[in-house]
PDB file of C-alpha atoms and ligand atoms in Angstrom:
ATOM      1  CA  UNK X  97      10.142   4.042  24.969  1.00  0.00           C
ATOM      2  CA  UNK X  98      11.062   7.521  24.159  1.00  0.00           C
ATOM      3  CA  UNK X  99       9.646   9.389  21.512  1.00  0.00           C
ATOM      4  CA  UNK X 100      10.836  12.052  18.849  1.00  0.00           C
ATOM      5  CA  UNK X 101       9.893  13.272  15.139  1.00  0.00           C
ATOM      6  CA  UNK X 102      10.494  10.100  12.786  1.00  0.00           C
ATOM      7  CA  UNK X 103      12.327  11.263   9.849  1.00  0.00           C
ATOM      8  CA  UNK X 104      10.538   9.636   6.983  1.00  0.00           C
ATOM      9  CA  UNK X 105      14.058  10.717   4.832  1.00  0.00           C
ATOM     10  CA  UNK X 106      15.236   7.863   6.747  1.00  0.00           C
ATOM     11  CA  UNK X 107      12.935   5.284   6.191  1.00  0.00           C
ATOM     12  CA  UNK X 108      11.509   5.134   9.573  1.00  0.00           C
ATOM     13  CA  UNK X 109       8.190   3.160   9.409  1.00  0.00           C
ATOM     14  CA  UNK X 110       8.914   1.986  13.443  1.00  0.00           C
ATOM     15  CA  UNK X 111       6.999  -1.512  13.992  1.00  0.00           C
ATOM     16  CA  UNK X 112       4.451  -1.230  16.965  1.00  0.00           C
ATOM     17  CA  UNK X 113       2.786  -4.913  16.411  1.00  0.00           C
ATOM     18  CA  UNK X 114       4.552  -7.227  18.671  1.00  0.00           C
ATOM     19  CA  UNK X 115       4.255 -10.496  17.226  1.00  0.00           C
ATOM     20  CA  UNK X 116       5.970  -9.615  14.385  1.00  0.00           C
ATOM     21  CA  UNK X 117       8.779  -8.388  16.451  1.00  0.00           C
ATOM     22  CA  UNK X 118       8.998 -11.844  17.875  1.00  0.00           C
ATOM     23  CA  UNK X 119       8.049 -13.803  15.012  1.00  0.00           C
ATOM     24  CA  UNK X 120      11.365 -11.826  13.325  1.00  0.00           C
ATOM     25  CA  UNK X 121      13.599 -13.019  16.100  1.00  0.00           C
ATOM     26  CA  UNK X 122      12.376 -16.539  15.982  1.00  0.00           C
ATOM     27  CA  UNK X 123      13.136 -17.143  12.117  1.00  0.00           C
ATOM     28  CA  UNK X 124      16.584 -15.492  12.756  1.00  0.00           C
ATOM     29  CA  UNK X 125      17.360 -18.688  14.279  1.00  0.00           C
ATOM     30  CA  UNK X 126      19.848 -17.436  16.863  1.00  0.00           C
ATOM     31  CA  UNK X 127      21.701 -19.461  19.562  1.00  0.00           C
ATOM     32  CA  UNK X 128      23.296 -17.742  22.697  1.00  0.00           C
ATOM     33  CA  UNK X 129      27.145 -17.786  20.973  1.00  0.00           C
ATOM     34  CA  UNK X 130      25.590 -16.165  17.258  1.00  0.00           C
ATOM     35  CA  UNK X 131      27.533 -13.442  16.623  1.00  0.00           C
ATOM     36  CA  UNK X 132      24.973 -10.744  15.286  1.00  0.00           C
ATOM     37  CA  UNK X 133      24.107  -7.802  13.788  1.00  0.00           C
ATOM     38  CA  UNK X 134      21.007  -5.633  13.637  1.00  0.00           C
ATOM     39  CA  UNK X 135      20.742  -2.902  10.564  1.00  0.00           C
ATOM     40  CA  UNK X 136      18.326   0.212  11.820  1.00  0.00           C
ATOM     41  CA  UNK X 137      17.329  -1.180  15.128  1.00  0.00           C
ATOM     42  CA  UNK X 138      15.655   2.376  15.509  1.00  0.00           C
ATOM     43  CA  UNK X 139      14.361   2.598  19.310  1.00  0.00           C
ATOM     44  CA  UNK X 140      14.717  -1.108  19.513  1.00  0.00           C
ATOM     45  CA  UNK X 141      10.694  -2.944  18.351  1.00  0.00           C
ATOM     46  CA  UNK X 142      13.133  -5.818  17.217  1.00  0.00           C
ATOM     47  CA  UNK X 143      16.309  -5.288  18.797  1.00  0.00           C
ATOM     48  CA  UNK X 144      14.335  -6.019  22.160  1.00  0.00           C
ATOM     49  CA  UNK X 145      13.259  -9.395  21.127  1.00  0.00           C
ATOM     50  CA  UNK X 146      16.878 -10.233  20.073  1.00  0.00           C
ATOM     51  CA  UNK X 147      18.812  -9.106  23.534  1.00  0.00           C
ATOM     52  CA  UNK X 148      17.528 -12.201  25.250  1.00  0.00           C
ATOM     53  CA  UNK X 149      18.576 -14.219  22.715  1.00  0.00           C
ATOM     54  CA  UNK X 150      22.571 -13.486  22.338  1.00  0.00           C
ATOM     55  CA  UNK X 151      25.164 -11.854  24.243  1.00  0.00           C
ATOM     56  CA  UNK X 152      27.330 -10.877  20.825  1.00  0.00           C
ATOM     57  CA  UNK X 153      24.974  -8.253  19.629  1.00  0.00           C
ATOM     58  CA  UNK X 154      25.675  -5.273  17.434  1.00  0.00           C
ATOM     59  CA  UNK X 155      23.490  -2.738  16.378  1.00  0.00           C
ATOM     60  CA  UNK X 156      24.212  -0.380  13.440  1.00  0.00           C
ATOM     61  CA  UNK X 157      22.382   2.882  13.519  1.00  0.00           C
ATOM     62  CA  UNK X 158      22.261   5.913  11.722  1.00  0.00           C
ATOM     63  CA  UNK X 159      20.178   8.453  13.571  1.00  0.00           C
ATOM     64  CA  UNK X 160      21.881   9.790  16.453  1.00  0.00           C
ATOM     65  CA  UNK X 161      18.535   9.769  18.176  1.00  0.00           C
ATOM     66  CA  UNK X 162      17.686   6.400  18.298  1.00  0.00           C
ATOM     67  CA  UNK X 163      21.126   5.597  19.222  1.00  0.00           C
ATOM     68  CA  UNK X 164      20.721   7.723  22.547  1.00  0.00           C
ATOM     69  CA  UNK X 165      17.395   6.098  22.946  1.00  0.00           C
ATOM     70  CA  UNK X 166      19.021   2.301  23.114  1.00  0.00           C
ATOM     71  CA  UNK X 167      22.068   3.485  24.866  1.00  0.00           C
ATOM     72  CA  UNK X 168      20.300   4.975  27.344  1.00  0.00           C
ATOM     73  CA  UNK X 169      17.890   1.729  27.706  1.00  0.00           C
ATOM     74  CA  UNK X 170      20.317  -1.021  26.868  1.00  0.00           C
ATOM     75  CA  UNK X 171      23.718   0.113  28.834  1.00  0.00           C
ATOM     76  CA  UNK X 172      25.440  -2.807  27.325  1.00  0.00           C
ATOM     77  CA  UNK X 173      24.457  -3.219  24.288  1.00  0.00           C
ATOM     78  CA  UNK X 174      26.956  -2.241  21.423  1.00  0.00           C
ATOM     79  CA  UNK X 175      25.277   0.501  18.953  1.00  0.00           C
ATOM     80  CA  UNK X 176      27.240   1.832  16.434  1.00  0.00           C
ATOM     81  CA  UNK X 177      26.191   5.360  15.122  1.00  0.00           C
ATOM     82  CA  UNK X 178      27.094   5.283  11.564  1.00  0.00           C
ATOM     83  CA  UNK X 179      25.361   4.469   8.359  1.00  0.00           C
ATOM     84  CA  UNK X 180      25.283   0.979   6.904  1.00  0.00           C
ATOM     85  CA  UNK X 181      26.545   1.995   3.398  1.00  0.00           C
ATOM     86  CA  UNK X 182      29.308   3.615   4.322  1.00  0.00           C
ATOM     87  CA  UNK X 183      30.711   1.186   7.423  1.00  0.00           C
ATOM     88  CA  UNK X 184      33.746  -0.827   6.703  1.00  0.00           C
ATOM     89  CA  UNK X 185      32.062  -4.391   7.201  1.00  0.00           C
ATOM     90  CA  UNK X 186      35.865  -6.049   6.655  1.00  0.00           C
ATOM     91  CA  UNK X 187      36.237  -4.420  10.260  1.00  0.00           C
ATOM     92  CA  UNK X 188      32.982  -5.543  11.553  1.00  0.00           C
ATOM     93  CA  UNK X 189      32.241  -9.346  11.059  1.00  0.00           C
ATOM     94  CA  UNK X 190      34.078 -11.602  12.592  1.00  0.00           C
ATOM     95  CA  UNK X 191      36.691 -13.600  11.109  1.00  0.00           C
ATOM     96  CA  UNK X 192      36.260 -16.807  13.439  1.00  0.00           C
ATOM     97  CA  UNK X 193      32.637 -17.351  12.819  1.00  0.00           C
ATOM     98  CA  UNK X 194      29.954 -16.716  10.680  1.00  0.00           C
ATOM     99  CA  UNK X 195      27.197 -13.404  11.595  1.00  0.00           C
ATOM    100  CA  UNK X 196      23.460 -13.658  11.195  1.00  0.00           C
ATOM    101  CA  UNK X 197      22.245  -9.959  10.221  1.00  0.00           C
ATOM    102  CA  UNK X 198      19.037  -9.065  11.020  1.00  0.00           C
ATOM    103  CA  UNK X 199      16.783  -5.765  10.268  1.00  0.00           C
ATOM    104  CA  UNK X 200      13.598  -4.137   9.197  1.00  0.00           C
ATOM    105  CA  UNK X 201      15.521  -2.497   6.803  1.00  0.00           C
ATOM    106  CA  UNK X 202      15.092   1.356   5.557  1.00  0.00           C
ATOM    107  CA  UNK X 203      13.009   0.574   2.388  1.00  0.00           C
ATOM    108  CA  UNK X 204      15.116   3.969   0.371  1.00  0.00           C
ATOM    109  CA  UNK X 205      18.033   1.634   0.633  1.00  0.00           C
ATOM    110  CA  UNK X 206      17.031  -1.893   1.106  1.00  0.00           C
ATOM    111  CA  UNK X 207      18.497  -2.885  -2.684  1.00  0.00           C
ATOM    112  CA  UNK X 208      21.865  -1.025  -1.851  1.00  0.00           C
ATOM    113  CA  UNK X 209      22.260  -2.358   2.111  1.00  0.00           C
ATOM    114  CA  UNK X 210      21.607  -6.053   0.135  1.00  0.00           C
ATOM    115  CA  UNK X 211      24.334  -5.931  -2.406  1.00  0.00           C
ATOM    116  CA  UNK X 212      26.656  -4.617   0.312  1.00  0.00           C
ATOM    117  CA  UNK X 213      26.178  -8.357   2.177  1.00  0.00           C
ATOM    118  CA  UNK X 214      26.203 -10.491  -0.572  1.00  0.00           C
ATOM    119  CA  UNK X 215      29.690  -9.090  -0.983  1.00  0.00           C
ATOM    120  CA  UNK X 216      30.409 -10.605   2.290  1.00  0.00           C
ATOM    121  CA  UNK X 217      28.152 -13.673   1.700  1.00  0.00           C
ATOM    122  CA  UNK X 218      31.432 -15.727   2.781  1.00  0.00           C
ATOM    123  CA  UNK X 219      31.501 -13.958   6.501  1.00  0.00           C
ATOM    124  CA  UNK X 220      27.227 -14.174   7.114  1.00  0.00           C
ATOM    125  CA  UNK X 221      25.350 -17.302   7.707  1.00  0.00           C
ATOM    126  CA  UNK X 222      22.312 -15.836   7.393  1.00  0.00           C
ATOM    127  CA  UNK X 223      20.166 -12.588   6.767  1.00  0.00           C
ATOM    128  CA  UNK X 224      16.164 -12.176   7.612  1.00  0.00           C
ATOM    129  CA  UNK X 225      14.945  -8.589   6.837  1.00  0.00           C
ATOM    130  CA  UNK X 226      11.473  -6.842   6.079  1.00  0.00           C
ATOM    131  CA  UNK X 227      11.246  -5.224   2.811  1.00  0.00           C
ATOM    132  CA  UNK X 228       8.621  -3.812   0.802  1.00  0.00           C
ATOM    133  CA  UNK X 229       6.477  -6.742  -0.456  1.00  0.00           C
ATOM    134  CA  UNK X 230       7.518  -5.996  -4.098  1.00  0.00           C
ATOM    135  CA  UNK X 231      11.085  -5.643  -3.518  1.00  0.00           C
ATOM    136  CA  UNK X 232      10.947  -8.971  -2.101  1.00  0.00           C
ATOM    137  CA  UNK X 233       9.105 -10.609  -4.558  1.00  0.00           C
ATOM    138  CA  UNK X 234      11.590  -9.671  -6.786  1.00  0.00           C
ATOM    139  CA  UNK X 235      14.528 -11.832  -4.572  1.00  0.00           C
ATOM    140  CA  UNK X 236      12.160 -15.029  -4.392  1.00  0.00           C
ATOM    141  CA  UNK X 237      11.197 -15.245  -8.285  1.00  0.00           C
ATOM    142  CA  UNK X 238      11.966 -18.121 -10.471  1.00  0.00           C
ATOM    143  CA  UNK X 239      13.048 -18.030 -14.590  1.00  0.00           C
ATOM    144  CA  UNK X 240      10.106 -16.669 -16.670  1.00  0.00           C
ATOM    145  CA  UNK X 241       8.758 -14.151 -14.779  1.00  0.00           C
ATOM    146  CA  UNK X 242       8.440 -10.446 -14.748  1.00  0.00           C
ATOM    147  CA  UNK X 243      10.458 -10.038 -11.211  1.00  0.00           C
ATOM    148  CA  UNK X 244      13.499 -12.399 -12.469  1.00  0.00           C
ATOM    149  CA  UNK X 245      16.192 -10.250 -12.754  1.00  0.00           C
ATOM    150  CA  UNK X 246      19.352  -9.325 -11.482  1.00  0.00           C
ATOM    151  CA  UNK X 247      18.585  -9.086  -8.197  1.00  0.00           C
ATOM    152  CA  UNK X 248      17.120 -12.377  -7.963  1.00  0.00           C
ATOM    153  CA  UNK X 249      20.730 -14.228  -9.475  1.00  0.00           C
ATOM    154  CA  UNK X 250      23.008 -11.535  -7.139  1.00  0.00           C
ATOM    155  CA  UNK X 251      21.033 -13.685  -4.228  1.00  0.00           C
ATOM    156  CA  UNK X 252      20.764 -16.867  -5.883  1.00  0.00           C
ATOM    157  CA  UNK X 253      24.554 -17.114  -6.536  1.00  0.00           C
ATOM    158  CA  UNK X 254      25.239 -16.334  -2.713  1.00  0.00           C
ATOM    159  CA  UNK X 255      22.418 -18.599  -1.438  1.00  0.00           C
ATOM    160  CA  UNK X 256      18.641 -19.411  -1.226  1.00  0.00           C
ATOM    161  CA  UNK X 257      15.867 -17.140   0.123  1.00  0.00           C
ATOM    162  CA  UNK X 258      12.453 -18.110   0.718  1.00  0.00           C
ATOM    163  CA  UNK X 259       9.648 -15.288   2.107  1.00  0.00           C
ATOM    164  CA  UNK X 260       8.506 -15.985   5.456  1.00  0.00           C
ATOM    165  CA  UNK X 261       5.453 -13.735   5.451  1.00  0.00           C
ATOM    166  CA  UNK X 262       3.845 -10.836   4.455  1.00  0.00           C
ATOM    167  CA  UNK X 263       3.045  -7.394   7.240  1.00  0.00           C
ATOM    168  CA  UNK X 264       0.368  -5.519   6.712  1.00  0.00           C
ATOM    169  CA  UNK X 265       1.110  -1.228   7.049  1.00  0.00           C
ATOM    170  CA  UNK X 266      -0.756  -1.574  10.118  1.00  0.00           C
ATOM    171  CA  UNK X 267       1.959  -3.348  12.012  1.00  0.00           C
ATOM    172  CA  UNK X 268       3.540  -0.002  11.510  1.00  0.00           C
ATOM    173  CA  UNK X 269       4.100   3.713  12.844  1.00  0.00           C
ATOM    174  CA  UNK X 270       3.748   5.496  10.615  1.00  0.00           C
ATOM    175  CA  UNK X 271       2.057   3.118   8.075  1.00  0.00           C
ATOM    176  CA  UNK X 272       3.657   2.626   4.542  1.00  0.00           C
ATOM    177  CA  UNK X 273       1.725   3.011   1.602  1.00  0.00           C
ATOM    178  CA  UNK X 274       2.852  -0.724   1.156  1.00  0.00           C
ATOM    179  CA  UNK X 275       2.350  -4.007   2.083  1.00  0.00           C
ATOM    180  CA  UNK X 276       6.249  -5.709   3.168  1.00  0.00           C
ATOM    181  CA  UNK X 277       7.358  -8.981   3.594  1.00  0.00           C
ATOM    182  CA  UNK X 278      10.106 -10.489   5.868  1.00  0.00           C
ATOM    183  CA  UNK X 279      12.535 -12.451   3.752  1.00  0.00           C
ATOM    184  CA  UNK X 280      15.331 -15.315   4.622  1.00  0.00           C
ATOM    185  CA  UNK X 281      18.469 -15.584   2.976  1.00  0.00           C
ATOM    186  CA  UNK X 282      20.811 -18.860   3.988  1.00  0.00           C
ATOM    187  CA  UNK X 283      24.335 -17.837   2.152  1.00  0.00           C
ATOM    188  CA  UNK X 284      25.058 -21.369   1.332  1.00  0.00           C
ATOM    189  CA  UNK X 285      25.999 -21.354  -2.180  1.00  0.00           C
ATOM    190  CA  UNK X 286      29.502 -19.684  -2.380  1.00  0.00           C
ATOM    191  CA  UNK X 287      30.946 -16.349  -3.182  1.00  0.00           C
ATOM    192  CA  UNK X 288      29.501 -13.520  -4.684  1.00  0.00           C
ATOM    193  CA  UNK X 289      31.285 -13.394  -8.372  1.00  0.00           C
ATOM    194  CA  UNK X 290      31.283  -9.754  -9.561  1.00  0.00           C
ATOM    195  CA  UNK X 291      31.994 -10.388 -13.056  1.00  0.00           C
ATOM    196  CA  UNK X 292      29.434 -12.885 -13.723  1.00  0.00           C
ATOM    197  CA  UNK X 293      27.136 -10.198 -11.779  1.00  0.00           C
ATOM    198  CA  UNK X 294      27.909  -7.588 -14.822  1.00  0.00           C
ATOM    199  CA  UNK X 295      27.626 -10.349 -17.481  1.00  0.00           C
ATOM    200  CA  UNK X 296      23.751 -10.965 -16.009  1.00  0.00           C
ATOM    201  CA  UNK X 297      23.383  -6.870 -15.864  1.00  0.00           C
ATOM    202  CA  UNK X 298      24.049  -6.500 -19.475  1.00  0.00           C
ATOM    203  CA  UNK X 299      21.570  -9.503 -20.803  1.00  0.00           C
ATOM    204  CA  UNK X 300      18.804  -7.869 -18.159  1.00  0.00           C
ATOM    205  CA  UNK X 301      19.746  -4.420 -19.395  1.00  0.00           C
ATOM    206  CA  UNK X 302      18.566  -5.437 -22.836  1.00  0.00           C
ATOM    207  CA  UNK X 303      15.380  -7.588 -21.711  1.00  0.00           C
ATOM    208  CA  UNK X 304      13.876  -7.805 -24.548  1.00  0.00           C
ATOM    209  CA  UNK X 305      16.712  -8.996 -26.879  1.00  0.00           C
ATOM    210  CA  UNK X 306      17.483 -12.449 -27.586  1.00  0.00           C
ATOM    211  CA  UNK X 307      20.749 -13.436 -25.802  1.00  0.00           C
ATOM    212  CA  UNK X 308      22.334 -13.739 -29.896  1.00  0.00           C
ATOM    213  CA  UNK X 309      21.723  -9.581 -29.048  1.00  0.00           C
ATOM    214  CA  UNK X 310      22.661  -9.063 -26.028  1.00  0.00           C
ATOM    215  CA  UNK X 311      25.898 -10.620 -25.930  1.00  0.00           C
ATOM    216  CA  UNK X 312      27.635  -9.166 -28.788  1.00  0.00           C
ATOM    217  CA  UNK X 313      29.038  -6.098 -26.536  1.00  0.00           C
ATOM    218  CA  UNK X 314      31.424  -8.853 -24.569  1.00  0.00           C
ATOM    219  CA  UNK X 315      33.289  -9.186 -27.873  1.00  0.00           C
ATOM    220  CA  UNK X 316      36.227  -7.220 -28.958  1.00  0.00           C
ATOM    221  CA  UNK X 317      35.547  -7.577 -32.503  1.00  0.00           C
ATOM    222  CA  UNK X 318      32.257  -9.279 -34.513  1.00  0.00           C
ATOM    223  CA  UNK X 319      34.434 -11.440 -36.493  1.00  0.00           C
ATOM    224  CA  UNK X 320      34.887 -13.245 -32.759  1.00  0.00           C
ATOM    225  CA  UNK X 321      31.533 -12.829 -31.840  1.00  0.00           C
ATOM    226  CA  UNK X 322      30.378 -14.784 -35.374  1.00  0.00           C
ATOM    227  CA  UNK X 323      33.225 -17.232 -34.951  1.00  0.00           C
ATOM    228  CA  UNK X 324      31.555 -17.729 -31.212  1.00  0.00           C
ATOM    229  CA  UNK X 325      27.855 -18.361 -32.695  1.00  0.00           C
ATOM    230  CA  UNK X 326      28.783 -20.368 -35.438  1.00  0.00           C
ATOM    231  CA  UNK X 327      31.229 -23.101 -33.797  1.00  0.00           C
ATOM    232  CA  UNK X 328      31.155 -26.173 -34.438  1.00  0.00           C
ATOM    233  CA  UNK X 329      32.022 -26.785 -30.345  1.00  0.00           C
ATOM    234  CA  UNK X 330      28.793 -24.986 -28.959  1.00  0.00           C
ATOM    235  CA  UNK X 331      26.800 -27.124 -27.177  1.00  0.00           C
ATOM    236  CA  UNK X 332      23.048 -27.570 -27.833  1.00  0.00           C
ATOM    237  CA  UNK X 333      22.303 -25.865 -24.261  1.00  0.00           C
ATOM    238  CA  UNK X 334      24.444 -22.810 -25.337  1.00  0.00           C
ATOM    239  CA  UNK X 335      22.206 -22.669 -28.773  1.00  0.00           C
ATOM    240  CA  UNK X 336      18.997 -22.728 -27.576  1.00  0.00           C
ATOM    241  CA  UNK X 337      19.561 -19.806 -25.394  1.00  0.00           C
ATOM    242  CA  UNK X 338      20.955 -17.667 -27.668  1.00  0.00           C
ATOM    243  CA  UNK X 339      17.125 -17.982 -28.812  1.00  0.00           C
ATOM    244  CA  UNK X 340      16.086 -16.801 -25.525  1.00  0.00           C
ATOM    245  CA  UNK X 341      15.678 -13.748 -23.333  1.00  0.00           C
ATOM    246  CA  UNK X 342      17.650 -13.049 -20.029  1.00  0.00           C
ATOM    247  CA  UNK X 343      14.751 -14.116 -17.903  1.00  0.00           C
ATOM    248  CA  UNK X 344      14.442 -17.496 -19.381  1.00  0.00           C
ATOM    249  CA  UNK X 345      17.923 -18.674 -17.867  1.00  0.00           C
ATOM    250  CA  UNK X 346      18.459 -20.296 -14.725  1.00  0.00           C
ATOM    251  CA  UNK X 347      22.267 -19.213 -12.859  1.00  0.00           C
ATOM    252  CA  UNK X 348      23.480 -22.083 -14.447  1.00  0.00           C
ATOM    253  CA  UNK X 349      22.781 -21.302 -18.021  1.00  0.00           C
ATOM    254  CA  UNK X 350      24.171 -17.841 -17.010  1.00  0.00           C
ATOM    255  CA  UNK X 351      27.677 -19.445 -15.785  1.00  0.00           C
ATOM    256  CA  UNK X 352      27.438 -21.819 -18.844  1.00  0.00           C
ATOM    257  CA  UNK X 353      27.106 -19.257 -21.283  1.00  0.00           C
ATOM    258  CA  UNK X 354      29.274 -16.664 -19.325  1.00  0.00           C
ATOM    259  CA  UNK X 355      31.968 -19.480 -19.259  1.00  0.00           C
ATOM    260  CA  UNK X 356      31.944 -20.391 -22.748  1.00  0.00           C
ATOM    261  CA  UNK X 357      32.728 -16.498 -23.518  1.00  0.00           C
ATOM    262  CA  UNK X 358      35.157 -16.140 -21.536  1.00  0.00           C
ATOM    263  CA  UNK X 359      36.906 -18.703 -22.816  1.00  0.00           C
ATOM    264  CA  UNK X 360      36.568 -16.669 -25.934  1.00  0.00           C
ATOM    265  CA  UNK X 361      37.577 -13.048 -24.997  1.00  0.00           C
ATOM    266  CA  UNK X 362      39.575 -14.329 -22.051  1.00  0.00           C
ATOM    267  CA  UNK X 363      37.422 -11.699 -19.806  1.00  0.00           C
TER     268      UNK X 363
HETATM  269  N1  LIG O 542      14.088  -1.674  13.644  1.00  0.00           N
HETATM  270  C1  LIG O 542      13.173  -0.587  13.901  1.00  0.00           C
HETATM  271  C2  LIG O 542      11.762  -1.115  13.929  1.00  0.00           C
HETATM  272  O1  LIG O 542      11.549  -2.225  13.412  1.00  0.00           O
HETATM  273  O2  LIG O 542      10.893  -0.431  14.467  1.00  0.00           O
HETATM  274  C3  LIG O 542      13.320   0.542  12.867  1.00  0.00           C
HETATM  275  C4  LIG O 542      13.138   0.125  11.432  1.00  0.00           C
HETATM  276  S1  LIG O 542      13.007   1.483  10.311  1.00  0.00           S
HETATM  277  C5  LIG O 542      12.139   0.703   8.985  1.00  0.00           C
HETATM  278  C6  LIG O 542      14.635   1.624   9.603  1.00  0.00           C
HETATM  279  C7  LIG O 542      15.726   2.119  10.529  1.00  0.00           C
HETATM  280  O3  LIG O 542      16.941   2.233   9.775  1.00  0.00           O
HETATM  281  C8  LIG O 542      15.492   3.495  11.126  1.00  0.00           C
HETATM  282  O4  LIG O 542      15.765   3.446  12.509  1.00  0.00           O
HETATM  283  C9  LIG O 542      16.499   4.414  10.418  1.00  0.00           C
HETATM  284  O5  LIG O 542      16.939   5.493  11.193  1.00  0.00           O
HETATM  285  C10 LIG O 542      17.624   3.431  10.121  1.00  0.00           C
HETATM  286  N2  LIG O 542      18.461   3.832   8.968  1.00  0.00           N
HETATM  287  C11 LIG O 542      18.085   4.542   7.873  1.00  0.00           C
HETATM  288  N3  LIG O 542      19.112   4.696   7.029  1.00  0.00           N
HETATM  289  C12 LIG O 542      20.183   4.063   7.609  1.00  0.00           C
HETATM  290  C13 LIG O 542      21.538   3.884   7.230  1.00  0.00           C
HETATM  291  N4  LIG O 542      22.004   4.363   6.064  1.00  0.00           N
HETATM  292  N5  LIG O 542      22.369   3.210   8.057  1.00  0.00           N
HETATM  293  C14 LIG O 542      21.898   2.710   9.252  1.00  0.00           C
HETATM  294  N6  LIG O 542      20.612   2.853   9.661  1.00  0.00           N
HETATM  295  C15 LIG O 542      19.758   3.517   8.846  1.00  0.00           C
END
C-alpha cells in the first residue's frame, strides 16, 4: 500500500496488526446485502477486510490522499472525500434499510462523529468503532460511577453497547499514547430525544448537586419549582432522587423525573 506523511491533525494512528483488522469486520456482523458505511477508512487496514464481505460499501474520507490511495486500489469501491461532521447523512443512508457503520474512528472527534449517529439511530442498525480505551469506558458505564454521564444515556437511549476488546498502541502506526478499545452499539431502543438529552446535560453539568439543585433552572418561577417538590402527587421514586446526584439515576429515573416536569412547565 502506498505511503505518505500521516497527519497526526487528523487522527491518523493507521492499524498495521491484522487480526484486529479482521476481528473488526467479524463483530460488524455484515451479510452480502448490508448496506454500509466506513468512517476514515484511511489507506484501507479495515476497509480491506470489509470489501469481501458486501457489495453496498461506502467509505467516507477526509484526506484527499487516502482517498487517491483506495481509488486507485479499489476501482469500484465508493469513497467519498468529505469530512464526516460536515456530510449531510439525510442524503447518505438509505431509506429502505437499515446501515451498519463501521470505523477506527479519528480519536480528536470520536465524541462529535458519535452524537452525529445517534441522531440517526432510527436509519443504523448497528455501529462498531475503536476509540480510545477511556472514551469508551465512558459509553459502557453503569449508574454510580465516575464515567456515567451524558454520554453514556445519549447511547443508552438509542441502544446498548457492550466493549468487544481492548488494542494495545502497538497494533498501530504511529502508536498512540493510549490504549483503545473497539466498541458495539445495537440501536435498538428508539429515537434519540434531544430534549431529554439537555435535561440529563444540566443535572451532569452540576454533578455534585442533589437533583432538589439541579433542577430548579427548568422552572419559570420558584413558586412552581416549590409547588413541584412539595406535592402531594410526587411519587416516592421521584422523592428519593431529588436526594440524589445525576449519576445515581438510571434513563428511566431520568424520563420519570424529566416527565413529571414537564408536565409542570409544559417544556
Ligand atoms: N481506518 C484506517 C485504519 O484503521 O488504519 C484509518 C484510521 S485513522 C485512526 C482515522 C482516519 O479518519 C484517518 O484516515 C483520517 O484521515 C480520517 N479522518 C479524520 N478526520 C476525519 C473527518 N472529519 N471526516 C472523515 N475522515 C476523517
Amino acid at each position: 500500500m502506498e505511503k505518505f506523511k500521516l497527519k497526526k491533525s487528523l487522527g491518523q494512528n493507521f492499524l498495521i496488526d491484522e487480526s484486529v483488522s479482521k476481528r473488526i469486520a467479524q463483530f460488524s456482523e455484515i451479510s452480502d446485502d448490508d448496506y454500509v458505511i466506513e468512517i476514515g477508512p484511511g489507506t484501507g487496514a479495515l476497509t480491506k477486510y470489509l470489501i469481501p464481505k458486501t457489495k453496498n460499501l461506502i467509505c467516507i474520507e477526509i484526506d484527499k490522499r487516502a482517498v487517491q490511495v483506495l481509488r486507485r486500489e479499489y476501482q469500484n469501491l465508493e469513497v467519498l472525500n468529505i469530512d464526516i461532521l460536515k456530510v449531510n447523512l439525510d442524503e447518505i443512508l438509505p431509506r429502505d434499510k437499515k446501515v451498519k457503520v463501521i470505523g477506527n474512528l479519528p480519536y480528536y472527534i470520536s465524541s462529535q462523529i458519535i452524537f452525529k449517529l445517534l441522531e440517526y439511530s432510527d436509519r443504523i442498525d448497528s455501529f462498531t468503532f475503536m476509540i480510545q480505551r477511556e472514551l469508551g469506558n465512558r459509553i459502557v458505564s453503569t449508574p454510580n460511577s465516575k464515567e456515567y454521564g451524558i454520554l453514556t444515556l445519549a447511547v443508552l437511549m438509542c441502544g446498548s453497547a457492550k466493549k468487544l476488546f481492548d488494542v494495545p498502541p502497538s497494533a498501530f502506526n504511529p502508536p498512540p499514547k493510549v490504549t483503545s478499545s473497539v466498541i458495539k452499539i445495537n440501536f435498538n431502543n428508539g429515537e434519540f430525544d434531544r430534549k431529554l438529552h439537555n435535561f440529563i446535560k444540566v443535572a451532569f453539568n452540576a454533578r455534585r448537586k442533589k437533583l432538589s439543585n439541579s433542577i430548579k433552572s427548568h422552572f419559570n418561577s420558584s413558586e412552581d419549582y416549590q409547588s413541584f417538590i412539595s406535592s402531594p402527587t410526587l411519587s416516592e421514586r421521584i422523592k428519593e432522587m431529588l436526594n440524589l446526584r445525576a449519576e445515581n439515576l438510571s434513563l428511566t429515573d431520568f424520563k420519570l423525573l424529566y416527565e413529571n416536569i414537564k408536565s409542570i412547565t409544559g417544556e
